[in-house]
Coordinates of C-alpha atoms in Angstrom, one line a residue:
Chain G
D1 CA 0.0 0.2 0.0
A2 CA 1.2 3.6 -0.6
K3 CA 2.1 5.5 2.4
T4 CA 1.7 9.0 3.6
T5 CA 4.7 11.3 5.3
Q6 CA 3.3 14.5 8.2
P7 CA 5.0 16.2 9.9
N8 CA 3.7 14.8 13.5
S9 CA 2.9 18.3 15.0
M10 CA 1.7 21.8 14.1
E11 CA 0.5 25.1 15.7
S12 CA -1.3 27.7 14.6
N13 CA -2.9 31.3 15.2
E14 CA -7.2 31.4 15.4
E15 CA -8.3 33.5 12.3
E16 CA -4.9 32.3 9.9
P17 CA -4.5 29.8 7.4
V18 CA -3.1 26.6 8.1
H19 CA -1.9 25.0 5.5
L20 CA -0.8 20.9 6.3
P21 CA 1.4 19.6 4.6
C22 CA 1.1 15.7 2.8
N23 CA 3.9 13.7 1.4
H24 CA 3.0 10.6 -1.2
S25 CA 5.5 9.6 -3.2
T26 CA 4.5 6.2 -3.9
I27 CA 1.1 7.0 -5.5
S28 CA -0.1 5.2 -8.0
G29 CA -2.0 6.6 -10.6
T30 CA -5.5 6.0 -9.8
D31 CA -5.2 6.5 -5.6
Y32 CA -7.3 8.9 -3.7
I33 CA -6.1 11.7 -1.6
H34 CA -8.4 11.8 1.5
W35 CA -8.1 13.8 4.1
Y36 CA -9.8 13.0 7.8
R37 CA -9.9 14.6 11.0
Q38 CA -10.8 13.4 14.7
L39 CA -11.6 16.3 17.1
P40 CA -10.7 14.7 20.8
S41 CA -13.0 11.8 22.6
Q42 CA -14.7 11.6 18.8
G43 CA -14.3 9.2 15.9
P44 CA -12.5 10.6 12.3
E45 CA -14.6 12.7 10.2
Y46 CA -14.3 13.2 6.5
V47 CA -12.7 16.0 5.6
I48 CA -12.6 16.1 1.7
H49 CA -10.9 14.0 -1.1
G50 CA -9.3 14.7 -4.5
L51 CA -7.0 12.5 -7.8
T52 CA -6.0 15.5 -9.5
S53 CA -7.4 18.8 -9.5
N54 CA -7.5 20.7 -6.5
V55 CA -10.6 20.6 -4.4
N56 CA -13.3 23.2 -2.8
N57 CA -15.9 22.6 0.0
R58 CA -17.8 24.3 2.8
M59 CA -14.7 23.1 5.5
A60 CA -11.5 22.9 3.6
S61 CA -9.7 23.1 0.2
L62 CA -7.1 19.9 -0.8
A63 CA -4.3 21.3 -3.2
I64 CA -2.5 19.0 -5.0
A65 CA 0.9 18.6 -6.6
E66 CA 1.3 18.3 -10.1
D67 CA 3.1 15.1 -10.2
R68 CA 0.6 14.1 -7.3
K69 CA 3.5 13.2 -5.0
S70 CA 2.0 15.7 -2.1
S71 CA -1.2 17.4 -1.2
T72 CA -1.5 19.8 1.0
L73 CA -4.8 20.3 2.8
I74 CA -6.1 24.1 3.7
L75 CA -8.4 25.5 6.4
H76 CA -8.8 29.3 5.7
R77 CA -9.2 30.5 9.0
A78 CA -8.5 28.0 11.6
T79 CA -10.8 28.3 15.0
L80 CA -10.3 26.5 18.1
R81 CA -13.0 23.7 17.5
D82 CA -10.7 22.6 14.4
A83 CA -7.7 21.5 16.9
A84 CA -7.9 17.9 16.0
V85 CA -5.2 15.4 14.3
Y86 CA -5.7 15.3 10.8
Y87 CA -5.5 12.1 8.5
C88 CA -3.9 12.2 5.3
I89 CA -4.8 8.7 3.6
L90 CA -4.3 7.1 0.0
R91 CA -7.3 5.4 -0.6
L92 CA -7.3 2.2 -3.3
S93 CA -9.7 2.5 -6.1
S94 CA -9.5 -0.5 -7.0
G95 CA -10.8 -4.0 -5.9
S96 CA -13.3 -4.7 -3.3
A97 CA -11.6 -3.5 -0.3
R98 CA -10.8 0.1 -0.9
Q99 CA -10.1 0.5 2.2
L100 CA -9.0 3.8 4.4
T101 CA -5.7 3.4 5.9
F102 CA -4.7 6.1 9.3
G103 CA -1.2 6.9 9.9
S104 CA -0.6 8.6 12.5
G105 CA -2.0 12.0 11.6
T106 CA -0.9 15.3 12.4
Q107 CA -1.7 17.1 15.8
L108 CA -2.8 20.8 15.2
T109 CA -3.2 22.5 18.0
V110 CA -5.2 26.4 17.2
L111 CA -4.0 29.4 19.6
P112 CA -5.9 32.0 20.7
Chain E
E1 CA -29.2 11.7 9.0
A2 CA -28.6 10.0 11.6
G3 CA -24.7 9.2 12.2
V4 CA -23.7 5.8 12.7
A5 CA -24.4 5.2 16.8
Q6 CA -22.9 2.5 19.2
S7 CA -23.0 1.5 22.5
P8 CA -21.8 1.3 25.2
R9 CA -20.0 4.6 24.9
Y10 CA -17.4 2.9 27.8
K11 CA -16.6 -0.5 29.1
I12 CA -14.9 -1.6 32.4
I13 CA -13.2 -5.6 32.2
E14 CA -11.2 -7.5 34.4
K15 CA -8.6 -9.3 31.4
R16 CA -10.0 -12.8 30.2
Q17 CA -13.4 -11.7 30.4
S18 CA -15.8 -11.4 27.4
V19 CA -17.3 -7.7 26.1
A20 CA -19.4 -7.0 23.1
F21 CA -20.0 -3.8 20.9
W22 CA -23.0 -3.0 18.6
C23 CA -22.8 -0.5 16.0
N24 CA -26.1 0.6 13.9
P25 CA -24.8 1.9 10.8
I26 CA -26.3 5.2 8.7
S27 CA -29.8 3.7 6.9
G28 CA -28.7 2.1 3.5
H29 CA -25.3 2.0 3.8
A30 CA -24.2 -1.8 3.3
T31 CA -20.6 -1.3 3.9
L32 CA -19.4 -1.3 7.5
Y33 CA -16.0 -1.3 9.2
W34 CA -14.6 -2.1 12.2
Y35 CA -11.4 -0.4 13.1
Q36 CA -9.7 -0.5 16.6
Q37 CA -7.8 2.9 17.5
I38 CA -4.9 2.3 21.0
L39 CA -3.9 5.4 22.2
G40 CA -1.7 7.7 20.5
Q41 CA -1.9 5.8 17.6
G42 CA -4.5 6.7 14.0
P43 CA -7.2 3.5 13.8
K44 CA -6.5 -0.2 12.5
L45 CA -9.0 -1.9 10.5
L46 CA -9.9 -5.2 12.2
I47 CA -12.5 -6.3 9.6
Q48 CA -15.5 -4.7 6.9
F49 CA -18.3 -6.3 5.7
Q50 CA -20.5 -5.6 2.8
N51 CA -24.1 -6.6 2.8
N52 CA -23.8 -9.3 5.7
G53 CA -21.0 -10.6 4.2
V54 CA -17.3 -10.2 5.4
V55 CA -14.7 -8.5 2.7
D56 CA -11.6 -8.7 5.1
D57 CA -11.3 -9.8 8.0
S58 CA -7.3 -10.5 7.7
Q59 CA -6.0 -8.4 10.5
L60 CA -8.9 -9.4 12.9
P61 CA -7.2 -11.2 15.9
K62 CA -9.5 -14.5 15.6
D63 CA -8.9 -16.3 18.2
R64 CA -10.2 -13.8 20.3
F65 CA -12.3 -11.2 17.9
S66 CA -15.5 -12.5 16.4
A67 CA -17.8 -9.8 14.2
E68 CA -21.1 -10.6 12.9
R69 CA -23.7 -8.6 10.8
L70 CA -27.2 -10.1 10.3
K71 CA -29.5 -9.2 8.1
G72 CA -26.7 -6.6 6.4
V73 CA -28.3 -4.2 9.5
D74 CA -26.5 -3.8 12.8
S75 CA -23.3 -5.4 14.0
T76 CA -22.0 -6.9 16.3
L77 CA -18.0 -7.5 17.2
K78 CA -16.9 -9.7 20.7
I79 CA -13.5 -10.3 22.5
Q80 CA -13.2 -13.3 24.2
P81 CA -10.9 -13.7 26.6
A82 CA -10.1 -9.7 26.7
K83 CA -6.2 -9.0 27.4
L84 CA -4.7 -6.6 28.6
E85 CA -3.8 -5.0 25.1
D86 CA -7.2 -5.2 23.7
S87 CA -7.6 -1.8 26.0
A88 CA -8.4 0.9 22.8
V89 CA -11.1 2.8 21.7
Y90 CA -13.3 0.7 18.5
L91 CA -15.0 2.8 16.1
C92 CA -16.9 1.3 13.7
A93 CA -18.0 3.1 10.2
S94 CA -19.9 3.0 7.4
S95 CA -20.6 4.2 3.7
F96 CA -22.9 3.6 1.2
Q97 CA -21.1 0.7 -1.4
G98 CA -17.3 1.6 -0.3
E99 CA -17.8 4.2 -2.8
I100 CA -15.6 7.2 -2.9
A101 CA -17.5 10.2 -2.9
G102 CA -18.5 11.2 0.7
G103 CA -16.5 9.6 2.9
Y104 CA -17.0 7.0 5.5
T105 CA -19.0 8.0 8.9
F106 CA -17.8 7.1 11.7
G107 CA -19.6 6.2 15.4
S108 CA -18.4 8.0 18.2
G109 CA -17.2 4.8 19.0
T110 CA -16.6 2.2 22.4
R111 CA -13.7 2.9 24.7
L112 CA -12.5 -0.5 26.3
T113 CA -10.2 -0.7 29.3
V114 CA -9.0 -3.9 30.3
V115 CA -7.4 -3.9 34.1

C-alpha cells in the first residue's frame, strides 16, 4: 500500500490560514487522496478528497501537486474547534476492499 | 440524517472476561467497518462487511475477536477472552457501497479498558 508522511504536530493562530502538508511519493495513478480529522473523544470525520485537481468544500481546500507526490490541506481561517488530528490517507480505487488505512496524522493545535 | 450509533460508550472489564460492542450504521449504507484505535495511534481496520458478508478480516485476531452483521444492518464485535493490550477505542464506520465520494461516517466509538 502507498504510504503518506505527515508532520507529527503543527501550531496555528486562531483566524489565520493553516497549511497541512502530506507527502505520498509512491502514490499510484488511480489512488485518491483523502483527508479526515479526529476531534478529541470523537471518531474521525471526513474532510475532503481529490484525485488530480484542487478541490474546495465548505470545510477546507485540497491542493494537489502536479506530480501528485504531495498535497496540502488548507483551512482558510482556523478556529479553536479545528484543533484535531488530521489524517492524510491514500485510498485504493480498485478492488473490493478499497479501505482507509490511517497513519499517525498531524496534531493541529490552534492558539487563541 | 442520523449518524452511526455505537454502544456502550465506555466499558471496563477484567482480563479474561468477554465483552461485546454494538453498531448501527447509517440507513442504506451497505459497507460497515470496525476499527481499533490504541491511544496515540491512528485507527486500524479490524474487519469490513459488505451487506452481511465479510470482505476483509485479515487483521482481526480471530482467536479472540469475532464479529457478525446479521441481516446486513446492525453489527456486533466481541472479544473473548480480553487481554490487557485490547484496551483501546473501538470505532464503527459505514459507507454507501464502499464508494469513494462522501467518505466514511464514523461513530463516536466505545472506549474499552481492560484491567
